[in-house]
Coordinates of N, CA and C in Angstrom, one line a residue:
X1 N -26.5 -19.4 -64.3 CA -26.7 -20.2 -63.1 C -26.2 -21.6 -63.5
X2 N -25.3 -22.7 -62.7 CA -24.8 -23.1 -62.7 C -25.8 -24.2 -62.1
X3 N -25.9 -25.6 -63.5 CA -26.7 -26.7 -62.7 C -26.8 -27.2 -61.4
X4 N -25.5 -26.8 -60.5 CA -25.5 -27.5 -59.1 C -26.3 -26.6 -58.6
X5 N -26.3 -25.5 -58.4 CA -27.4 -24.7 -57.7 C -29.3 -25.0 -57.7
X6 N -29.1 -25.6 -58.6 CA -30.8 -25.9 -58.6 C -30.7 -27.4 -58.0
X7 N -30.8 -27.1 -56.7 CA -30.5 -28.6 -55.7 C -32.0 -29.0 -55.6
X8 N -33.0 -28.7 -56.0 CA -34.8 -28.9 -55.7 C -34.6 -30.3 -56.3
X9 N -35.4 -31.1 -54.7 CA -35.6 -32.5 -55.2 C -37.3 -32.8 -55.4
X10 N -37.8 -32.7 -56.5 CA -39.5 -32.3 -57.0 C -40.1 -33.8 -56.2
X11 N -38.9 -34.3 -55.9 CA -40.1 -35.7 -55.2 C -40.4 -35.4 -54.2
X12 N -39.4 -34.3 -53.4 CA -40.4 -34.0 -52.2 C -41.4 -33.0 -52.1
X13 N -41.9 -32.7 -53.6 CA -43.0 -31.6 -53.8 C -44.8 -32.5 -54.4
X14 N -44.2 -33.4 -54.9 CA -45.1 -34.4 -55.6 C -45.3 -35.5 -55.0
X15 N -46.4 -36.0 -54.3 CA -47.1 -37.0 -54.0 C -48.2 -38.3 -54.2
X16 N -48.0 -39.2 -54.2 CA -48.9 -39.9 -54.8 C -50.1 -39.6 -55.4
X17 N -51.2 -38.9 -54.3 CA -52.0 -38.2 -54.4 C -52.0 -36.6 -55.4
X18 N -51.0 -36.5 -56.3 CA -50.9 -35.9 -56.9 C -50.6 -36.2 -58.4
X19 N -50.8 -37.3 -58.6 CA -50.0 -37.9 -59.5 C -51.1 -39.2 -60.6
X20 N -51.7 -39.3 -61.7 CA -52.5 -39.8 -62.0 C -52.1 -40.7 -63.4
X21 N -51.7 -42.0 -63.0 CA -51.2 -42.9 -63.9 C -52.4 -43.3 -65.3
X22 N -53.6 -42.4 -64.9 CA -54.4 -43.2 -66.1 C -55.5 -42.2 -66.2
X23 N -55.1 -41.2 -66.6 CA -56.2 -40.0 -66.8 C -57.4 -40.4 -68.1
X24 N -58.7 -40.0 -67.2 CA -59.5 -40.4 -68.2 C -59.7 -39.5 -69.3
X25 N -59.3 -38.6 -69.3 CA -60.0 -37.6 -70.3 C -59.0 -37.6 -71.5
X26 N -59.8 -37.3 -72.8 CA -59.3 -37.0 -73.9 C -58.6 -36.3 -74.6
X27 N -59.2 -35.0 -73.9 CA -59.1 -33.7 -74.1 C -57.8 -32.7 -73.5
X28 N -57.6 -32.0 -74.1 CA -56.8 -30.6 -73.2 C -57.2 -30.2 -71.6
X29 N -58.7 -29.9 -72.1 CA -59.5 -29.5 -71.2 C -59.6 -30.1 -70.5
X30 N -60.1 -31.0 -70.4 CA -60.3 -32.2 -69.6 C -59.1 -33.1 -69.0
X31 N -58.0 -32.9 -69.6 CA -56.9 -33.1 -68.5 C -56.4 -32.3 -67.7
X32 N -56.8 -31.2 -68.1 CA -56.6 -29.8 -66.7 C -57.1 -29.9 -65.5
X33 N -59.0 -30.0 -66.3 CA -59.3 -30.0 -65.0 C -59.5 -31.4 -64.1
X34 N -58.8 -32.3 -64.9 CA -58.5 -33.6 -63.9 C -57.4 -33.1 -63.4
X35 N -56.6 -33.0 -63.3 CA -55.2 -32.6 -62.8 C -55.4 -31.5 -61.8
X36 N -56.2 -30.6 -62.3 CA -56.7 -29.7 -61.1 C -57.5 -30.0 -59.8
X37 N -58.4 -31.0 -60.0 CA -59.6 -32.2 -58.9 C -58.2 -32.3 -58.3
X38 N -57.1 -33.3 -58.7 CA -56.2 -33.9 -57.7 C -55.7 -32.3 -56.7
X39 N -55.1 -31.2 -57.4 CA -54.9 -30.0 -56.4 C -55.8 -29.8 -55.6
X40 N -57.0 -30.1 -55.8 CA -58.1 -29.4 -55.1 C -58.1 -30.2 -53.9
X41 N -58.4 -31.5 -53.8 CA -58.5 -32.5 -53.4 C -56.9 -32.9 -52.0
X42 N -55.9 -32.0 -52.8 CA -54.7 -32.1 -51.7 C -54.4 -30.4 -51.0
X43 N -55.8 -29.9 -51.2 CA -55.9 -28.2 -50.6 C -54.8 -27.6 -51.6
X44 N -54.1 -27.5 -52.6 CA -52.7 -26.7 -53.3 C -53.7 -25.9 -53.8
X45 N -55.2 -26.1 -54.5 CA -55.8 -25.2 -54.9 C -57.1 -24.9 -54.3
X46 N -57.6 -23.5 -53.8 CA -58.7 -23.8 -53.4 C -60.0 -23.1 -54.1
X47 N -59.9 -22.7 -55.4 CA -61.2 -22.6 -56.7 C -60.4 -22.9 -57.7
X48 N -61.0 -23.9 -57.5 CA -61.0 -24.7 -58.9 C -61.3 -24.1 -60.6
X49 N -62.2 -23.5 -60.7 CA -62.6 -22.7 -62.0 C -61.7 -21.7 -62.2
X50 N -61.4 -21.0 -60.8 CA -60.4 -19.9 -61.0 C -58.8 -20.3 -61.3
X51 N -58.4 -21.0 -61.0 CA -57.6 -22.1 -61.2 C -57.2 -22.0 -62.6
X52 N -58.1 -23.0 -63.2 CA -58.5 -23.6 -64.3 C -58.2 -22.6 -65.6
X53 N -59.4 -21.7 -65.2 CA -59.2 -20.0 -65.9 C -57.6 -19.3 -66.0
X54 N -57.1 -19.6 -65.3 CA -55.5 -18.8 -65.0 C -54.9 -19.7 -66.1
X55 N -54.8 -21.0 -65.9 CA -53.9 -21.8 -66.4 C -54.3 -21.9 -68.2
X56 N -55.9 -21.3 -68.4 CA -56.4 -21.6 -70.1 C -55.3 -19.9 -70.7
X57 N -56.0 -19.3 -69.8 CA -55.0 -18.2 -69.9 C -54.0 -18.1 -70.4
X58 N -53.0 -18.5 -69.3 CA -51.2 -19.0 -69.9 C -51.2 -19.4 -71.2
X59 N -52.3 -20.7 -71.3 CA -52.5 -21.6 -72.7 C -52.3 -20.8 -73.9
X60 N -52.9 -19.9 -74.0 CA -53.7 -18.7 -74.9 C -52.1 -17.8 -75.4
X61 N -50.6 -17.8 -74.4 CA -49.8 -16.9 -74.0 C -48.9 -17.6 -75.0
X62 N -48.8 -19.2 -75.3 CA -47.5 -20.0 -76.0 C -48.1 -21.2 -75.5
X63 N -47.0 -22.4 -76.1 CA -46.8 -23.4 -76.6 C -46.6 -24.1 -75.1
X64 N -47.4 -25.1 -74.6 CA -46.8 -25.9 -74.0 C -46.9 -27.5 -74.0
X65 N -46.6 -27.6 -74.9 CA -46.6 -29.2 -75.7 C -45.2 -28.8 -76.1
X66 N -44.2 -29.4 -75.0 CA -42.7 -29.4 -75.5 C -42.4 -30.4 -76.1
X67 N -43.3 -30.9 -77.1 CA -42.7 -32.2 -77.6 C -42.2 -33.8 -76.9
X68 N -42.1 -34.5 -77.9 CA -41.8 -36.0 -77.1 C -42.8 -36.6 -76.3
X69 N -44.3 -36.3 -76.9 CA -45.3 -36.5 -76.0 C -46.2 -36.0 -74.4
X70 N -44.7 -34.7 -74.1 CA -44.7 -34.2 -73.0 C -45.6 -32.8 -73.0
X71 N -46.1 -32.3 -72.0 CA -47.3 -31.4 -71.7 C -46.6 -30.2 -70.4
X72 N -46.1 -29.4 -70.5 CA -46.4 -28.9 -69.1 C -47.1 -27.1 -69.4
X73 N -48.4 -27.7 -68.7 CA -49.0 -26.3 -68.9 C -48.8 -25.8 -67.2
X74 N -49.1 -24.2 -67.1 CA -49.3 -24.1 -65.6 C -50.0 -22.5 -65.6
X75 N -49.7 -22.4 -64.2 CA -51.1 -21.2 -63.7 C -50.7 -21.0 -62.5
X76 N -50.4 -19.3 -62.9 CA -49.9 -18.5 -61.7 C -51.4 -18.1 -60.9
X77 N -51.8 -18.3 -60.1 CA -53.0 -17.6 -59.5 C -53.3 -17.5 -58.1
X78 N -53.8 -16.8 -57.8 CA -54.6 -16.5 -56.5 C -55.3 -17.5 -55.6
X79 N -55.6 -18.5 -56.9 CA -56.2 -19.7 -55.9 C -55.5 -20.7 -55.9
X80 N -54.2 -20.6 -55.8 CA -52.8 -21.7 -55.3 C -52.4 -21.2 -54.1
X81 N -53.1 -21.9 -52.7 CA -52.0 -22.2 -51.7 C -50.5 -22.8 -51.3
X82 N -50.5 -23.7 -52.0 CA -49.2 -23.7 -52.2 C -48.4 -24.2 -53.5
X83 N -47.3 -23.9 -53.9 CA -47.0 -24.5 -55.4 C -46.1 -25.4 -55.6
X84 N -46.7 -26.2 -56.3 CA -46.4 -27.4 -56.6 C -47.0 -28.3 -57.9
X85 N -46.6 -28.9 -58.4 CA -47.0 -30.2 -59.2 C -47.9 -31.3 -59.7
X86 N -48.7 -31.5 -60.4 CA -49.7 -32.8 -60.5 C -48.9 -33.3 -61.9
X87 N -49.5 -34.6 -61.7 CA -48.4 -35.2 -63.0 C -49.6 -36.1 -63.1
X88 N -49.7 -36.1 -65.1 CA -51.0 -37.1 -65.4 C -50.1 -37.7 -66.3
X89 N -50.1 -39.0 -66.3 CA -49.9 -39.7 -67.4 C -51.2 -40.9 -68.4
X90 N -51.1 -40.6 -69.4 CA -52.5 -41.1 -70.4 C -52.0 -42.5 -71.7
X91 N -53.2 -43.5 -71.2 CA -52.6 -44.4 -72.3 C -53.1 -44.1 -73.5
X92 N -53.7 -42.7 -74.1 CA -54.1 -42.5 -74.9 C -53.7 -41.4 -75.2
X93 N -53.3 -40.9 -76.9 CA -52.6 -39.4 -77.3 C -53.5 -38.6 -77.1
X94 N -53.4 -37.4 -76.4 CA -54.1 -36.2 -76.3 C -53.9 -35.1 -76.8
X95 N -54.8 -34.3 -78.1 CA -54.3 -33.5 -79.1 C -54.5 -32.1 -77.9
X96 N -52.6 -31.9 -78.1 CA -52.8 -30.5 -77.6 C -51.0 -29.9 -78.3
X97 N -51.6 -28.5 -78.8 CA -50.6 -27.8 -79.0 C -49.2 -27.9 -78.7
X98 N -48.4 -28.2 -79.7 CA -46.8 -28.4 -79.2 C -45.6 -28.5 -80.1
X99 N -44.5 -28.5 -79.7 CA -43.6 -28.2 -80.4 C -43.1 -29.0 -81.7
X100 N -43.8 -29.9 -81.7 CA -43.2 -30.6 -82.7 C -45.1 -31.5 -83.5
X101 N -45.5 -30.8 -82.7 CA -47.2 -31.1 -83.4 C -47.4 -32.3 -83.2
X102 N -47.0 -33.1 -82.3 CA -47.4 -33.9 -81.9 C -48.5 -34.8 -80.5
X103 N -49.4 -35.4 -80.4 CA -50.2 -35.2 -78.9 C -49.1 -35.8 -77.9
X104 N -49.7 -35.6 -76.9 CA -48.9 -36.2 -75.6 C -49.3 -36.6 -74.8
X105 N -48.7 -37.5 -74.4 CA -49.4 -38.0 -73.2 C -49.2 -38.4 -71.8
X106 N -48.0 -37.5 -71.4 CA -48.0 -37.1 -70.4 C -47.5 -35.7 -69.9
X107 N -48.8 -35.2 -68.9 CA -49.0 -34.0 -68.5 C -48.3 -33.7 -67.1
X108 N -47.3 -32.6 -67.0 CA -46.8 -31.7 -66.2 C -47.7 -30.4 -65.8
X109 N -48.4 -30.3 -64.5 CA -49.4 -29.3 -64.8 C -48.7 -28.6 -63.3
X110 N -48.2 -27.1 -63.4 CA -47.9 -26.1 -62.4 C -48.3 -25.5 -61.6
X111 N -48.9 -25.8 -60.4 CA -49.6 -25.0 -59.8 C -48.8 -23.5 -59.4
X112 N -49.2 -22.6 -59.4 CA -48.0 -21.6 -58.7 C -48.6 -20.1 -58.2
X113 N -48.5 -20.2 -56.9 CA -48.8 -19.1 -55.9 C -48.4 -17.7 -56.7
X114 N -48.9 -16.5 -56.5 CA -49.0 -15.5 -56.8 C -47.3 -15.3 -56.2
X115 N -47.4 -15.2 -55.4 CA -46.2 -14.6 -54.1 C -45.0 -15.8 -54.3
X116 N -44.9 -16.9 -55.2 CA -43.9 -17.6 -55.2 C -43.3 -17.4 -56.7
X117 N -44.4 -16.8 -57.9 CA -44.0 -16.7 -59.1 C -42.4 -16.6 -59.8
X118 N -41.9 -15.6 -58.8 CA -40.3 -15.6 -59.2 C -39.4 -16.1 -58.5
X119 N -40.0 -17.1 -57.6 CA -38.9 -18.0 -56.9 C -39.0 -19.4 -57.1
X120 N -39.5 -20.0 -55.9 CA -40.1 -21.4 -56.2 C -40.6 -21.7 -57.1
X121 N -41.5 -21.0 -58.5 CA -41.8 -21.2 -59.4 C -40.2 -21.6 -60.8
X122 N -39.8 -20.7 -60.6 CA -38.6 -20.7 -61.3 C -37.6 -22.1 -61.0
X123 N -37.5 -22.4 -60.1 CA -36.3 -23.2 -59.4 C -37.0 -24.6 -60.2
X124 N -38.8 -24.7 -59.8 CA -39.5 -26.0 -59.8 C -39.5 -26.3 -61.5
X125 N -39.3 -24.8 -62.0 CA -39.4 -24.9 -64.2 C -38.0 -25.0 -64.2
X126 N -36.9 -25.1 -63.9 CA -35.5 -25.1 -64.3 C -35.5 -26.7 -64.0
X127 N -36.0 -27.1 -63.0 CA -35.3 -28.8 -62.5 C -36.6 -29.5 -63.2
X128 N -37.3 -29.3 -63.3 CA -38.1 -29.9 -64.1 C -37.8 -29.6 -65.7
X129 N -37.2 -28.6 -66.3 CA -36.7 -28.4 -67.8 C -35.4 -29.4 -67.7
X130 N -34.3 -29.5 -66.7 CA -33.4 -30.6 -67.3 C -33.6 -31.9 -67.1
X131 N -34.5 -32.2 -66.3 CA -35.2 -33.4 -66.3 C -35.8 -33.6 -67.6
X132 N -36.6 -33.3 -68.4 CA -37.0 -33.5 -69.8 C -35.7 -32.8 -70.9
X133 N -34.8 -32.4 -70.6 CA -33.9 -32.6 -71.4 C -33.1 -33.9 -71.4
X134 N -32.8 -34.7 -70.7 CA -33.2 -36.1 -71.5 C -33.7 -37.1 -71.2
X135 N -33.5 -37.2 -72.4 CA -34.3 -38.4 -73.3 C -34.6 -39.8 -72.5
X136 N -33.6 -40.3 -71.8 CA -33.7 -40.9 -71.3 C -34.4 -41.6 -70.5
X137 N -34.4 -39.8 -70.0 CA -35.8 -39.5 -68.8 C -37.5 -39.9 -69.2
X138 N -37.3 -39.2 -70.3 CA -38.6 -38.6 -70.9 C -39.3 -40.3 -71.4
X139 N -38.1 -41.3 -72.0 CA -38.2 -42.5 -72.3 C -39.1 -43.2 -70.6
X140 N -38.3 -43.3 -69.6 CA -38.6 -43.8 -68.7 C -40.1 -42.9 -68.2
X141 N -40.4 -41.7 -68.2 CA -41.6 -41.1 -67.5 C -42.8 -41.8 -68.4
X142 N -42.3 -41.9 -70.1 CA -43.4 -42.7 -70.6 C -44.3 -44.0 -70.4
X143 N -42.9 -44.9 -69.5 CA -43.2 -46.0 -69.4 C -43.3 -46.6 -67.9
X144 N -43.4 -45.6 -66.5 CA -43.4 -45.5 -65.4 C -45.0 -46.6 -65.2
X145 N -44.6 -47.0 -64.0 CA -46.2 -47.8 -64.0 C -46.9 -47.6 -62.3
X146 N -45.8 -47.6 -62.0 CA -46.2 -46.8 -60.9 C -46.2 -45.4 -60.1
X147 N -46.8 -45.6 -59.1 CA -46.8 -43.8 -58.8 C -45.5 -43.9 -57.6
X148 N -44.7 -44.4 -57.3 CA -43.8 -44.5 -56.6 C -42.7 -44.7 -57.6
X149 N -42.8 -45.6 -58.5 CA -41.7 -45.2 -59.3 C -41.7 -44.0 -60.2
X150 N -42.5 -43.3 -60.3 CA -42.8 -41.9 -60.6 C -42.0 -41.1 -59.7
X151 N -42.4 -41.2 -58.8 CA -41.4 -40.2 -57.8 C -40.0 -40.8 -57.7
X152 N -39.7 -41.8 -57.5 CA -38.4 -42.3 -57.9 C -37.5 -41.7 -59.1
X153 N -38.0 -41.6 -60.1 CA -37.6 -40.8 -61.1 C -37.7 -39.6 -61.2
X154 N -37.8 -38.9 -60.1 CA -38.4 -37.4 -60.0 C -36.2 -36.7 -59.3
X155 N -36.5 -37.9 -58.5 CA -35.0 -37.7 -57.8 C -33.8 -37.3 -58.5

């Protein structure tokens, strides 16, 4: 498949309200299920634990600490109405599993409907994987300060 084909612009999937410039938690866990509060809170998810559970799941399956400080875990489940995105970014390293063993600190977390797994799911992990292929990117998502320029760089 041919980059032009993945025309998905993730900024119109991700909204402020989705998006958390200063996550308190320290932890793995704890940035899930902050990241998850925000789905819950914009209806994308509607059980939270079950949610949560799906996505420790995946965790359990491989690596999603792709390195460069970057995080994207996600969770195919039954309690995603619709799928889409929460984006945490942390002024503090968070030890979680990854490719180059390093913590990260900012989190890409997937929500993804049962019934969209091999579509919209796919399309939202391809344009979101060449977005963190570069660097450049990955430079500027670290140092984003706002939640609008967040989405700005989503484009």
């Amino acid at each position: 498949m041919s980059s032009n084909k993945i025309d998905m612009d993730i900024s119109t999937i991700v909204t402020p309200d989705l998006i958390s410039l200063d996550l308190k938690s320290r932890t793995k866990l704890g940035v899930i299920e902050e990241l998850t509060d925000l789905l819950y809170k914009h209806q994308d998810v509607s059980d939270k634990q079950a949610f949560i559970r799906d996505v420790l799941f995946r965790e359990t399956e491989g690596l999603t600490g792709i390195g460069q400080g970057v995080a994207i875990p996600h969770g195919k489940s039954p309690a995603v109405s619709h799928t889409t995105i929460a984006i945490g970014l942390s002024k503090f390293p968070i030890e979680w599993e990854s490719l180059d063993s390093e913590p990260v600190t900012a989190v890409i977390l997937f929500a993804v409907r049962d019934r969209d797994s091999n579509t919209l799911h796919l399309k939202l992990l391809q344009k979101v994987a060449m977005l963190l292929a570069d660097d450049g990117f990955i430079d500027r998502l670290h140092k984003v300060s706002s939640k609008e320029e967040l989405i700005e760089l989503l484009k």
